[in-house]
Coordinates of C-alpha atoms in Angstrom, one line a residue:
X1 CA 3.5 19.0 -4.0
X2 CA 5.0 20.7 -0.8
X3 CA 1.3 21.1 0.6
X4 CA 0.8 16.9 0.9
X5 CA 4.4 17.7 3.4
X6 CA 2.1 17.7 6.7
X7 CA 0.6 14.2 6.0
X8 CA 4.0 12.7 6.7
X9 CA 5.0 15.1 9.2
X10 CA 1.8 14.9 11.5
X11 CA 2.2 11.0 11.9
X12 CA 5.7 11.3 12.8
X13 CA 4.4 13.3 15.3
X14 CA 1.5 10.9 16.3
X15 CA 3.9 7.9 16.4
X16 CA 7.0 9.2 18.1
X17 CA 6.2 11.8 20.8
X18 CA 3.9 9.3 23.5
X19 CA 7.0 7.3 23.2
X20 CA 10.1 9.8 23.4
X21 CA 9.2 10.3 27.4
X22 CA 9.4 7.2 28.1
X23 CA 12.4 5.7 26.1
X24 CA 14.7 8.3 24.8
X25 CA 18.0 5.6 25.3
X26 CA 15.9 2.8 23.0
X27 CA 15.0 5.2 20.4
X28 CA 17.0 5.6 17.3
X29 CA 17.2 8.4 15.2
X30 CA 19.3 8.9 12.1
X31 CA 18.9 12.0 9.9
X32 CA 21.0 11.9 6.8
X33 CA 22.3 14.4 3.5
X34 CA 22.9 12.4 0.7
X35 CA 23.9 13.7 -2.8
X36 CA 24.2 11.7 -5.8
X37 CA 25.0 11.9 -9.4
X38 CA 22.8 9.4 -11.8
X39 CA 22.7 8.6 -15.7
X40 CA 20.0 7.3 -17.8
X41 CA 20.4 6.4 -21.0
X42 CA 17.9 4.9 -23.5
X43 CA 19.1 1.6 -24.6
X44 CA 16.6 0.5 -27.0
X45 CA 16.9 3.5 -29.0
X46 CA 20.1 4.5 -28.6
X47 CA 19.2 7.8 -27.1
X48 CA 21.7 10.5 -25.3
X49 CA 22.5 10.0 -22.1
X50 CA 20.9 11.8 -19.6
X51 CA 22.1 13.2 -15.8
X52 CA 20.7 13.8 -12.7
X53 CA 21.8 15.2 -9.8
X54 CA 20.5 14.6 -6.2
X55 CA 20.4 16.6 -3.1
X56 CA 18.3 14.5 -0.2
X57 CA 17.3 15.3 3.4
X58 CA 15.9 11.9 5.3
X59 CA 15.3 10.2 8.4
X60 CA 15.4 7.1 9.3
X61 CA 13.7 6.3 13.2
X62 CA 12.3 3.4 15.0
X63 CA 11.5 3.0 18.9
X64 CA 10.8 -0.2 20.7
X65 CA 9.5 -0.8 24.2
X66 CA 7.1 -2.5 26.1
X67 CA 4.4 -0.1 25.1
X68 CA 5.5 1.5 21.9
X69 CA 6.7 -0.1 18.9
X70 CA 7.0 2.3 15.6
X71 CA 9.1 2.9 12.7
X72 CA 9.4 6.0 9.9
X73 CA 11.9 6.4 6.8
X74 CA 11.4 9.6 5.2
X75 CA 13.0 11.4 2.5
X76 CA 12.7 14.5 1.0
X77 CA 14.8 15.0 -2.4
X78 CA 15.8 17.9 -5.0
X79 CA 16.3 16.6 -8.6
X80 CA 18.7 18.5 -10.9
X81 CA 18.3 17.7 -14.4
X82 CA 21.3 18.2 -16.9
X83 CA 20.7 18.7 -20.5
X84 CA 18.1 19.5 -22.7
X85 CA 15.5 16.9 -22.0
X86 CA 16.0 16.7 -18.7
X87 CA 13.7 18.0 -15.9
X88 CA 13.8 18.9 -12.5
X89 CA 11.8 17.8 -9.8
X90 CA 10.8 17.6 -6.0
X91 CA 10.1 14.5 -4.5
X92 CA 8.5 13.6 -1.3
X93 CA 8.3 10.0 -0.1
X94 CA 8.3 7.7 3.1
X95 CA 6.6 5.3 5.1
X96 CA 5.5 5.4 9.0
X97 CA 4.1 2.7 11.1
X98 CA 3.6 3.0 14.8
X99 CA 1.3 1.5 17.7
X100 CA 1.1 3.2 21.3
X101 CA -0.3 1.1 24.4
X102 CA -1.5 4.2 26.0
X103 CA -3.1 1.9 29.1
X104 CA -1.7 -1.2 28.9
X105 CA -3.9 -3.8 27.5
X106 CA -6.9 -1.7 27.4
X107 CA -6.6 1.5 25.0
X108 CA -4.2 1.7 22.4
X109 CA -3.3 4.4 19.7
X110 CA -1.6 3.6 16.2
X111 CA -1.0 5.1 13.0
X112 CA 0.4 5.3 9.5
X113 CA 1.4 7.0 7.0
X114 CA 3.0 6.6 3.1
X115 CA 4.1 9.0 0.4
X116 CA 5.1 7.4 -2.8
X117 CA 5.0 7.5 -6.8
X118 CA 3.3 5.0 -8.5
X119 CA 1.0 4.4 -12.3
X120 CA -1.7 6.9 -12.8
X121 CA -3.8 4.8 -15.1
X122 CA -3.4 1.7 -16.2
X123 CA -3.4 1.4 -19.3
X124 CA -0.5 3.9 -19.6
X125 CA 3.3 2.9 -19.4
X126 CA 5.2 1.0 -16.6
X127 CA 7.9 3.4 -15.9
X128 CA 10.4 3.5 -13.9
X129 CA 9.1 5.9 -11.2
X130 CA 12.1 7.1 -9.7
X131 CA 13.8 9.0 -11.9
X132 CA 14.1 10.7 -15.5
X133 CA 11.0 12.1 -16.9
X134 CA 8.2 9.8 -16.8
X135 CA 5.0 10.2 -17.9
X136 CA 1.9 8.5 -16.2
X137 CA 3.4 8.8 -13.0
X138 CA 1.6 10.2 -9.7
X139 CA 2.3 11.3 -6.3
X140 CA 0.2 9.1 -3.9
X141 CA 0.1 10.6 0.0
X142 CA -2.3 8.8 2.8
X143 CA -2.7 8.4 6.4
X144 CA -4.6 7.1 8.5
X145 CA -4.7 7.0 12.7
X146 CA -7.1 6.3 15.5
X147 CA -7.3 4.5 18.9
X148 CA -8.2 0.5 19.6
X149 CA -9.7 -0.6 23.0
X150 CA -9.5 -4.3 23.9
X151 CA -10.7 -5.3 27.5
X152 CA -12.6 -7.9 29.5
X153 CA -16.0 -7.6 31.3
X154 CA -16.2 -10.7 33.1
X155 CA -15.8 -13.3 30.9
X156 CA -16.8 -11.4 27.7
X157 CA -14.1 -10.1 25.4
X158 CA -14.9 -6.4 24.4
X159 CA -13.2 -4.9 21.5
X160 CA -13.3 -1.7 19.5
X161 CA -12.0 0.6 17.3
X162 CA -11.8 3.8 14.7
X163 CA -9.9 4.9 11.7
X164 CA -9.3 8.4 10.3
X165 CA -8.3 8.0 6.7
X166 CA -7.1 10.7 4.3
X167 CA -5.5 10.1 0.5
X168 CA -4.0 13.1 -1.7
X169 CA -3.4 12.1 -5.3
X170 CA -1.3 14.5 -7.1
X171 CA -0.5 14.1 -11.0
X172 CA 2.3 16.3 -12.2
X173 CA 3.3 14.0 -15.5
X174 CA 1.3 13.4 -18.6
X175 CA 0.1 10.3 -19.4
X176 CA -0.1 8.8 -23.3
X177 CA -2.5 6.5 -24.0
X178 CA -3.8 5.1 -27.6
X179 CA -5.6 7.2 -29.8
X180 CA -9.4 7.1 -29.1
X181 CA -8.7 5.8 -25.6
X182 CA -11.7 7.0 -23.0
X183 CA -11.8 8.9 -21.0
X184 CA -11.9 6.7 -17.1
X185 CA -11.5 10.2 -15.0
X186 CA -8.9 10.4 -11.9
X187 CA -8.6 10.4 -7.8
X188 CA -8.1 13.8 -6.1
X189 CA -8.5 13.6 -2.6
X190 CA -10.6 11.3 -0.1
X191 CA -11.2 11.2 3.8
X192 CA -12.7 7.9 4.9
X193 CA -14.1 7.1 8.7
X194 CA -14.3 3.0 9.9
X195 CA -15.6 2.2 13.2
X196 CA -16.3 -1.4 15.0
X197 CA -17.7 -2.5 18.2
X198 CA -17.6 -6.7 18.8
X199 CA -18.6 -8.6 22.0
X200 CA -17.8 -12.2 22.4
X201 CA -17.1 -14.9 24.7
X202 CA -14.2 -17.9 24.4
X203 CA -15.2 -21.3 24.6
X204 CA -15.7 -22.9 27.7
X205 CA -18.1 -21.6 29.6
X206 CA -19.9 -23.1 26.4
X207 CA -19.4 -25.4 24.0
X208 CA -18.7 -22.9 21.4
X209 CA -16.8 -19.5 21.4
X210 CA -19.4 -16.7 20.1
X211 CA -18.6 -13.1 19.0
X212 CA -21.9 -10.2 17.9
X213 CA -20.1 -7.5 16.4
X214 CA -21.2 -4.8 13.9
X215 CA -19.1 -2.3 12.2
X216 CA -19.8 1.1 9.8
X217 CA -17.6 2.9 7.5
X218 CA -17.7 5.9 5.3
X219 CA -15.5 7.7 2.4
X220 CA -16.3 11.1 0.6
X221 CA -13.9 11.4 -2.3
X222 CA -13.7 15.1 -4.2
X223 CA -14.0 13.6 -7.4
X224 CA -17.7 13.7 -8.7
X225 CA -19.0 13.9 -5.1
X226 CA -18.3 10.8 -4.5
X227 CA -19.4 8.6 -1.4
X228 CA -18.9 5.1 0.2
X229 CA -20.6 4.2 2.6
X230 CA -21.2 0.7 4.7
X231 CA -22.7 -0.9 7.4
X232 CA -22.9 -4.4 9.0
X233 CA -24.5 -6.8 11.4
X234 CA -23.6 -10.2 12.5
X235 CA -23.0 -13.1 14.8
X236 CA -20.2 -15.5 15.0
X237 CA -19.5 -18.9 16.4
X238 CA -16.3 -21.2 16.6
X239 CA -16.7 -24.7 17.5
X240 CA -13.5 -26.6 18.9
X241 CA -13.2 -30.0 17.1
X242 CA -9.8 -30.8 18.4
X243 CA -7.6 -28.4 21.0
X244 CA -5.4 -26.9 17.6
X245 CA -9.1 -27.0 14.7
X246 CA -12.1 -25.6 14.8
X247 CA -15.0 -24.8 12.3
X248 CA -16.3 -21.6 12.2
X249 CA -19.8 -20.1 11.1
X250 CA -21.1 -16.5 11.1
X251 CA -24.7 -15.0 9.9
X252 CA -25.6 -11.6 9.4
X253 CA -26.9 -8.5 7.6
X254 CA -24.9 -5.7 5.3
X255 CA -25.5 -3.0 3.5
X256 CA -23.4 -0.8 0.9
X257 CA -24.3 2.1 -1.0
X258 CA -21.6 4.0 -3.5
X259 CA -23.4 7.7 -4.9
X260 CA -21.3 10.1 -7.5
X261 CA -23.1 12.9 -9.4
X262 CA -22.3 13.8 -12.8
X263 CA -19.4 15.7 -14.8
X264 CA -20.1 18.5 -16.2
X265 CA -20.6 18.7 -19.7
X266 CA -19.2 21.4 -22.6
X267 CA -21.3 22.8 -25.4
X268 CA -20.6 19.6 -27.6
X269 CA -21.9 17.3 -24.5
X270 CA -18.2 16.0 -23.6
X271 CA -16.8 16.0 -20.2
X272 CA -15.3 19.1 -18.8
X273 CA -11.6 17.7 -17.4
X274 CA -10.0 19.5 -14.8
X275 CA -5.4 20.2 -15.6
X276 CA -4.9 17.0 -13.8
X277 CA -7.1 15.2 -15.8
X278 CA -10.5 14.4 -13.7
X279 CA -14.4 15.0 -14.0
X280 CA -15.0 18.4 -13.2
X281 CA -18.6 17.8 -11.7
X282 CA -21.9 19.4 -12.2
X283 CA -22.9 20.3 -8.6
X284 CA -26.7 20.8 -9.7
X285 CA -27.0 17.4 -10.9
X286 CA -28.7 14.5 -8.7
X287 CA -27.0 12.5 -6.6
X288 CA -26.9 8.5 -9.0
X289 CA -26.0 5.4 -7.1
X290 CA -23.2 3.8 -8.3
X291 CA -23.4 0.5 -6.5
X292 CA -26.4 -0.9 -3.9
X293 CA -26.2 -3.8 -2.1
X294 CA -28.2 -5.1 0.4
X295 CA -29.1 -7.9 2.4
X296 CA -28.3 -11.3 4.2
X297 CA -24.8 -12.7 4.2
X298 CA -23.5 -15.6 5.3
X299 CA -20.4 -17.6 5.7
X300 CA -18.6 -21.1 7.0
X301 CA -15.0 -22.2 7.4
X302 CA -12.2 -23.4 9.3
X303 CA -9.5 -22.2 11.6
X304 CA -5.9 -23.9 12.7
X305 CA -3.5 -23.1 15.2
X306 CA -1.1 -25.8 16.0
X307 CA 1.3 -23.0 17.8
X308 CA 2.0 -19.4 18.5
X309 CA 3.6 -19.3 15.6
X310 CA 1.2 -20.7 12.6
X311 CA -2.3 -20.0 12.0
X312 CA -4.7 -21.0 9.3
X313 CA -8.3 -19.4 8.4
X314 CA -10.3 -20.2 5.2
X315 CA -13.9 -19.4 4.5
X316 CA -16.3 -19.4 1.7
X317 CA -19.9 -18.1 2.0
X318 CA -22.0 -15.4 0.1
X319 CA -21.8 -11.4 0.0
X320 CA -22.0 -8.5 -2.5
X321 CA -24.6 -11.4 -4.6
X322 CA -22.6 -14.2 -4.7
X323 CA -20.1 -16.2 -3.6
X324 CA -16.7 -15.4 -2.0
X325 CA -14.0 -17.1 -0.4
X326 CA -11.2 -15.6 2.0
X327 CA -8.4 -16.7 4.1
X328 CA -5.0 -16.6 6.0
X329 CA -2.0 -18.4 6.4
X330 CA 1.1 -17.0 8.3
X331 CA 3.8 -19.4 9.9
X332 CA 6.7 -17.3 11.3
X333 CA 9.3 -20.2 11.9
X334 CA 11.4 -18.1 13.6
X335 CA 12.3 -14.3 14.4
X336 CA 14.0 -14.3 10.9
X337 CA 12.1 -16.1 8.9
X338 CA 8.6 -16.3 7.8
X339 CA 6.1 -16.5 5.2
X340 CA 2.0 -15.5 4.9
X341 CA 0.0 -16.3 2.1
X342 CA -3.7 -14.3 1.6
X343 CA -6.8 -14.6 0.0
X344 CA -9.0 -11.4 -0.2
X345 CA -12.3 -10.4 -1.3
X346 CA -14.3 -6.8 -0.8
X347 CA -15.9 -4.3 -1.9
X348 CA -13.3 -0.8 -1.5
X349 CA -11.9 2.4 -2.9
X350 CA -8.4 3.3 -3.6
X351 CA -8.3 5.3 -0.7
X352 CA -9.7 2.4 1.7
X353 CA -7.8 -0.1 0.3
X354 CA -4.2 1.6 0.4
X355 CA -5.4 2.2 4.2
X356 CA -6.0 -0.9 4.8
X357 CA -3.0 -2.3 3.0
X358 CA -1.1 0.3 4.8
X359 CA -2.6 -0.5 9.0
X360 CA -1.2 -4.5 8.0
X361 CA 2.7 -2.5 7.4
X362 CA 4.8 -3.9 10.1
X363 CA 5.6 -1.6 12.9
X364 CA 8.9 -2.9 11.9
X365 CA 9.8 -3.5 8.5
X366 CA 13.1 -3.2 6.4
X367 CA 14.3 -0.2 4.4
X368 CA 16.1 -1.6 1.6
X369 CA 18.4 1.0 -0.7
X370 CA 17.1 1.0 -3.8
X371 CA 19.2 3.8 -5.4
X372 CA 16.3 4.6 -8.4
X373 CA 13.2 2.9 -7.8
X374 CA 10.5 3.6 -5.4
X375 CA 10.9 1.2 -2.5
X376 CA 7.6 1.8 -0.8
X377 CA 5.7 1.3 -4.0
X378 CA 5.7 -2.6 -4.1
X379 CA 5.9 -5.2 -0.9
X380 CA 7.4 -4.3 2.1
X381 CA 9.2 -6.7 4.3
X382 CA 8.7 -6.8 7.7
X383 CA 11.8 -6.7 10.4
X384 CA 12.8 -9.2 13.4
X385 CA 10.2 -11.1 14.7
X386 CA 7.4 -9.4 13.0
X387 CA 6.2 -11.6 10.0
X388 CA 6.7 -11.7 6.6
X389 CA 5.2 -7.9 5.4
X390 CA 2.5 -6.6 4.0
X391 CA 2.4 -6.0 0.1
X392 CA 0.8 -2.6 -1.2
X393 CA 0.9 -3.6 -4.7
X394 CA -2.7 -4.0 -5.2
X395 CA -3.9 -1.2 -4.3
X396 CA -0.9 0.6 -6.3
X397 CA -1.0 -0.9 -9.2
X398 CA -2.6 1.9 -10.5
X399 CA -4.5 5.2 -9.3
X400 CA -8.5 4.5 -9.5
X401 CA -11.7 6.2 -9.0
X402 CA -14.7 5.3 -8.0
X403 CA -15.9 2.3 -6.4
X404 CA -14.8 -1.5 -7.0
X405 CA -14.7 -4.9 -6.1
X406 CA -11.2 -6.5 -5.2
X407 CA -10.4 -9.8 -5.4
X408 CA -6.3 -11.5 -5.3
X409 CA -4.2 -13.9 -3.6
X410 CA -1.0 -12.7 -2.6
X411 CA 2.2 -14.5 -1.1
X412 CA 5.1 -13.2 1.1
X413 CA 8.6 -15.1 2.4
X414 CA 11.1 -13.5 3.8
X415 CA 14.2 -14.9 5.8
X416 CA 17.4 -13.6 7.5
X417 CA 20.7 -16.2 7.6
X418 CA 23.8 -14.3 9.5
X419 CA 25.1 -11.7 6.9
X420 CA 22.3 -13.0 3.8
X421 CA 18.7 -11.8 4.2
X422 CA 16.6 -12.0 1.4
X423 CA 12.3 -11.7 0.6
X424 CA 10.1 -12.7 -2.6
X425 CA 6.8 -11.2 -3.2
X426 CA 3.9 -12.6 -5.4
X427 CA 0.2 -11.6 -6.3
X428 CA -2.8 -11.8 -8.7
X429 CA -4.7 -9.2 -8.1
X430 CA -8.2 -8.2 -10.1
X431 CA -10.6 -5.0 -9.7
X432 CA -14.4 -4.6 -10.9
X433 CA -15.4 -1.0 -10.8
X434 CA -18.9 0.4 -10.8
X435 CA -20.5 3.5 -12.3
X436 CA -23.8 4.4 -12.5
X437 CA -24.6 3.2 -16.2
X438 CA -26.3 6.2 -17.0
X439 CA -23.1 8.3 -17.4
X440 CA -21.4 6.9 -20.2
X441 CA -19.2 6.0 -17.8
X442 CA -16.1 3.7 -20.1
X443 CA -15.0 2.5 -16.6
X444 CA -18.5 0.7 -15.4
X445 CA -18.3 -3.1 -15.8
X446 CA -14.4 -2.9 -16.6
X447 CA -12.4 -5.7 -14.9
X448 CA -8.5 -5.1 -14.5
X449 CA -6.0 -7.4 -13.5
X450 CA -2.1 -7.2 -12.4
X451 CA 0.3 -10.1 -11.6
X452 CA 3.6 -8.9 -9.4
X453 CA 6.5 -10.6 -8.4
X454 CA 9.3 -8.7 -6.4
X455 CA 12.0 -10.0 -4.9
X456 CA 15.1 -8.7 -3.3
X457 CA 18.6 -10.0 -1.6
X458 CA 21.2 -8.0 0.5
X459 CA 24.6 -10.1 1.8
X460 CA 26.7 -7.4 4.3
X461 CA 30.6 -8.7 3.3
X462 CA 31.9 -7.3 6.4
X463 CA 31.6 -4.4 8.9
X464 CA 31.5 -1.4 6.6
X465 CA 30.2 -2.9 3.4
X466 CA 27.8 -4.7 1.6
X467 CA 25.9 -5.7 -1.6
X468 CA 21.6 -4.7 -2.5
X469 CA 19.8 -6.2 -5.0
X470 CA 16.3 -6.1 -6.4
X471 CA 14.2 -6.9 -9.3
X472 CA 10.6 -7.0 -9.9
X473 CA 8.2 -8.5 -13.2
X474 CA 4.4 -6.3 -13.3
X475 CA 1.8 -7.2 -15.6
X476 CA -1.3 -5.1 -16.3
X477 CA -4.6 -5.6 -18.2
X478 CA -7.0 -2.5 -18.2
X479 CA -10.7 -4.5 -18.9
X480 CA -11.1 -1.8 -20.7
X481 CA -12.0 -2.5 -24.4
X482 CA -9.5 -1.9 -27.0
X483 CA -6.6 -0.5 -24.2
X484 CA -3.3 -2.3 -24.7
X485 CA -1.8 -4.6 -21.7
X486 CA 1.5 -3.5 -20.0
X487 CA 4.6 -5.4 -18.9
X488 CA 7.1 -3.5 -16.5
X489 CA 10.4 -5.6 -15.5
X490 CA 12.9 -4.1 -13.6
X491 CA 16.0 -4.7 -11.6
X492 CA 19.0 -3.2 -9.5
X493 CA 22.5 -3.8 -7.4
X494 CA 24.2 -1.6 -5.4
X495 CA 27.4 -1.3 -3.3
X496 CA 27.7 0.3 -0.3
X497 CA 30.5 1.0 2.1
X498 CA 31.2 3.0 5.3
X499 CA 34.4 5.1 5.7
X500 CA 33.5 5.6 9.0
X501 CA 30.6 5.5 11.6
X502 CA 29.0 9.1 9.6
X503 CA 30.1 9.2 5.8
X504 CA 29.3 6.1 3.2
X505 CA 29.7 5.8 -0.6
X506 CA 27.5 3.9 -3.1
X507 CA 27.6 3.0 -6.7
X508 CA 24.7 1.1 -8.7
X509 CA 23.5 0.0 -11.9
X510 CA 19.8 -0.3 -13.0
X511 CA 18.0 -2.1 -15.8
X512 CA 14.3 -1.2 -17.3
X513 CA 12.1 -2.8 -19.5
X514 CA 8.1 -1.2 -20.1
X515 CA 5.9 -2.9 -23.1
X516 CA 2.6 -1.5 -24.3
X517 CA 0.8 -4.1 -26.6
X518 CA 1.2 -2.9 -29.9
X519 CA 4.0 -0.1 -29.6
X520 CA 7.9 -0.2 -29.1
X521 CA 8.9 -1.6 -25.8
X522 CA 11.5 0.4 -24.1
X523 CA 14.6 -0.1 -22.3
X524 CA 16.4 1.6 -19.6
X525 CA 20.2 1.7 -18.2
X526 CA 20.9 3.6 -15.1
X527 CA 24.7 4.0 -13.1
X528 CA 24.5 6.0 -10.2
X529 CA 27.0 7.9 -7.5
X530 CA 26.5 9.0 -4.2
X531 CA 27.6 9.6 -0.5
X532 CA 25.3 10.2 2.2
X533 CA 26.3 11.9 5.5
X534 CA 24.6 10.6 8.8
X535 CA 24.6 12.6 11.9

């Protein structure tokens, strides 16, 4: 696990030194010890109680200026386990968000980065991820980083950019499934390239505003050789009806092509798994498509933008063979409130769309304590004056190989009132993965789905103290005949309180529910202890 430590220490890097030169007195940066003594104990079955204890190292960091604006809460932690089923553990996790004007409304640099726990397959159990010892529970790091350029020549509006991606999968729990399940296979490693070029003009000069733009975009995942790849074409127009509507059109041409080669095969003609529970693939075999598309596409909608602060963009038209629809709606009433609803549609990988997911992260977004659960796992809020978040839970609601189309809606709010903040999170999100049907593959055609709802409310009672609480419903369906469907339900408070501007305490309870469709559900009760020193 201590290899996938660079990923988050290289963006830190990326995002915080341009700045530090040039704002070292609006920079904040708050390394912390914590230690903390938790109990789990299994409810349901009456089961002894287990402990844990904690040694953590973290930072948490932000710096914002006229031309940088970044964020990064990192933690590394030790787990002691006490007693005879318990385990210890190492436990890497964070989240990094940072853009760089590096010439001022021309060229800019930004970057990301995430390490978190979530479900390796899902059809397994919905545990909780942050402690005990869970199975079907994997460590997901990714990063991604590039520059933007955004100019004027004359009156045409240039814009460009491109995106170095890389994702690390790392599965150090087992994961029980029914009897007779198939095998699906699992995600390694992935590095992914985007790149896009647009030119355009506003309205004015015409009747119309016009944009030609064309983009290309690339992933090669270690699993089965596999490879992404995509390339587009098209032109754009936006007609002003009114000075606040406008409909908008756009024509063009696409291609996609996904390619895996085959797993290798045993002498009884099964698949040869690797420890972590992949294809092992057959390097001599021929390269099979896994998914071609080709072609014209096409699409039509409409755009509102009464003020700065509310926008509105809904399309339907025709890619990937038939018909899709997309849109946007963000209204940010204030600096401390907001809320953004989305409508999605695309064809992606797991490592695409967690970097995607993860370049929409506010360069300012909150860091709640959530004293057992994995806070960057789910939604995360976004801070002052910076919308409402961006939610990763559809690309983690499970790790996936392979190639897929994605369609959801999702819906953020978050508000801040004096010494009450609070945020709700909600989503339908659905995957259609593609093998080549040659394979035997038990994954080609399957259709998942998840629903999540998180939400979470912290109320600071004065100076030095204050309440946290959380609590979050998943629901998960495989597609994948005969595989059970999976509720998780979860839910925390927590105390903290400051005995000075250095040392805090904190004490919390937790409560954990997982059901697999035709086996005991189980339930969970945590307490927890700890102090944290902040230099």
């Amino acid at each position: 696990m201590m290899r996938s430590l660079p990923i988050a220490a290289l963006s830190a890097v990326v995002i915080f030194a341009p700045a530090a030169a040039e704002a070292k007195k609006r920079t904040e940066i708050r390394p912390y010890l914590e230690v903390n003594q938790t109990a789990l104990v299994d409810l349901k079955n009456r089961g002894p109680v287990s402990t844990y204890t904690t040694l953590a190292a973290g930072v948490d960091a932000s710096t914002s200026t006229p031309r940088a604006d970044a964020q990064i809460s990192a933690r590394y932690e030790y787990r002691k386990g006490w007693g005879r089923n318990a385990q210890d553990s190492h436990v890497i996790s964070g989240l990094a968000r940072g853009r760089y004007e590096v010439v001022p409304n021309l060229l800019s640099f930004e970057g990301g980065a995430i390490g978190t726990r979530v479900r390796t397959d899902i059809r397994g159990s919905a545990p909780l991820t942050g402690l005990g010892n869970p199975s079907n529970v994997s460590n997901v790091y990714s990063a991604y980083v590039g520059p933007s350029l955004s100019t004027n020549v004359g009156a045409l509006n240039v814009n460009g950019f491109y995106r170095l991606g890389y994702t690390k999968v790392e599965s150090e729990t087992r994961t029980f499934l029914p009897g007779g399940s198939p095998v699906i296979g699992a995600f390694d490693s992935a590095v992914g390239h985007s790149a896009g070029l647009s030119v355009g003009m506003k309205s004015g000069v015409l009747p119309f505003g016009w944009t030609v733009s064309g983009g290309y975009s690339r992933e090669d995942a270690s699993q089965l050789s596999q490879r992404y790849e995509g390339k587009f074409a098209r032109a754009d127009v936006v007609y002003p009806v009114t000075p606040t509507f406008a409909v908008t059109g756009g024509v063009g041409y696409e291609k996609i092509t996904a390619s895996q080669r085959d797993p290798l095969l045993d002498a009884t003609g099964n698949p040869v798994l690797s420890p972590g529970g992949g294809y092992v693939t057959d390097q001599s075999s021929p390269r099979r498509l896994s998914y071609d598309t080709s072609g014209f596409i096409w699409d039509t909608g409409v755009m509102w933008r009464p003020s700065r602060r509310t926008s509105l963009e809904a399309k339907v038209g025709r890619r990937y063979g038939s018909m899709t629809y997309m849109g946007d709606f963000a209204w940010q009433m204030n600096e401390n409130e907001s809320v953004q609803v989305g409508v999605y549609d695309g064809i992606t990988t797991f490592g695409q769309q967690l970097g995607n997911a993860l370049s929409r992260v506010p360069t300012r977004f909150v860091v709640a304590r959530d004293p057992f659960n994995n806070q960057f796992g789910g939604c995360v809020f976004g801070g002052e004056g910076q919308g409402a978040g961006s939610c990763l839970s559809p690309a983690l609601q499970s790790v996936s190989q392979g190639v897929y189309r994605s369609r959801g809606i999702g819906a953020m709010y978050r508000k801040s009132a004096g010494r009450l903040s609070y945020g709700l999170a909600a989503g339908y999100s659905q995957r259609r993965f593609y093998a080549p049907p040659a394979g035997g593959f038990a994954i080609n055609g399957a259709t998942d789905s998840s629903v999540y709802v998180q939400g979470s409310v912290s109320y600071r009672i004065d100076e030095r103290s204050g309440l946290d609480t959380s609590a979050y419903v998943n629901w998960f369906d495989s597609g994948v005949a005969g595989a059970p469907r999976v509720l998780g339900v979860g839910g925390t408070a927590s105390y903290f309180r400051n005995f000075g501007p250095r040392l805090s305490g904190t004490a919390a309870v937790g409560l954990y529910s997982s059901s697999i469709d035709g086996f005991e559900s189980s339930l969970v009760g945590a307490a927890q202890l700890g102090a944290r020193y902040t230099f």
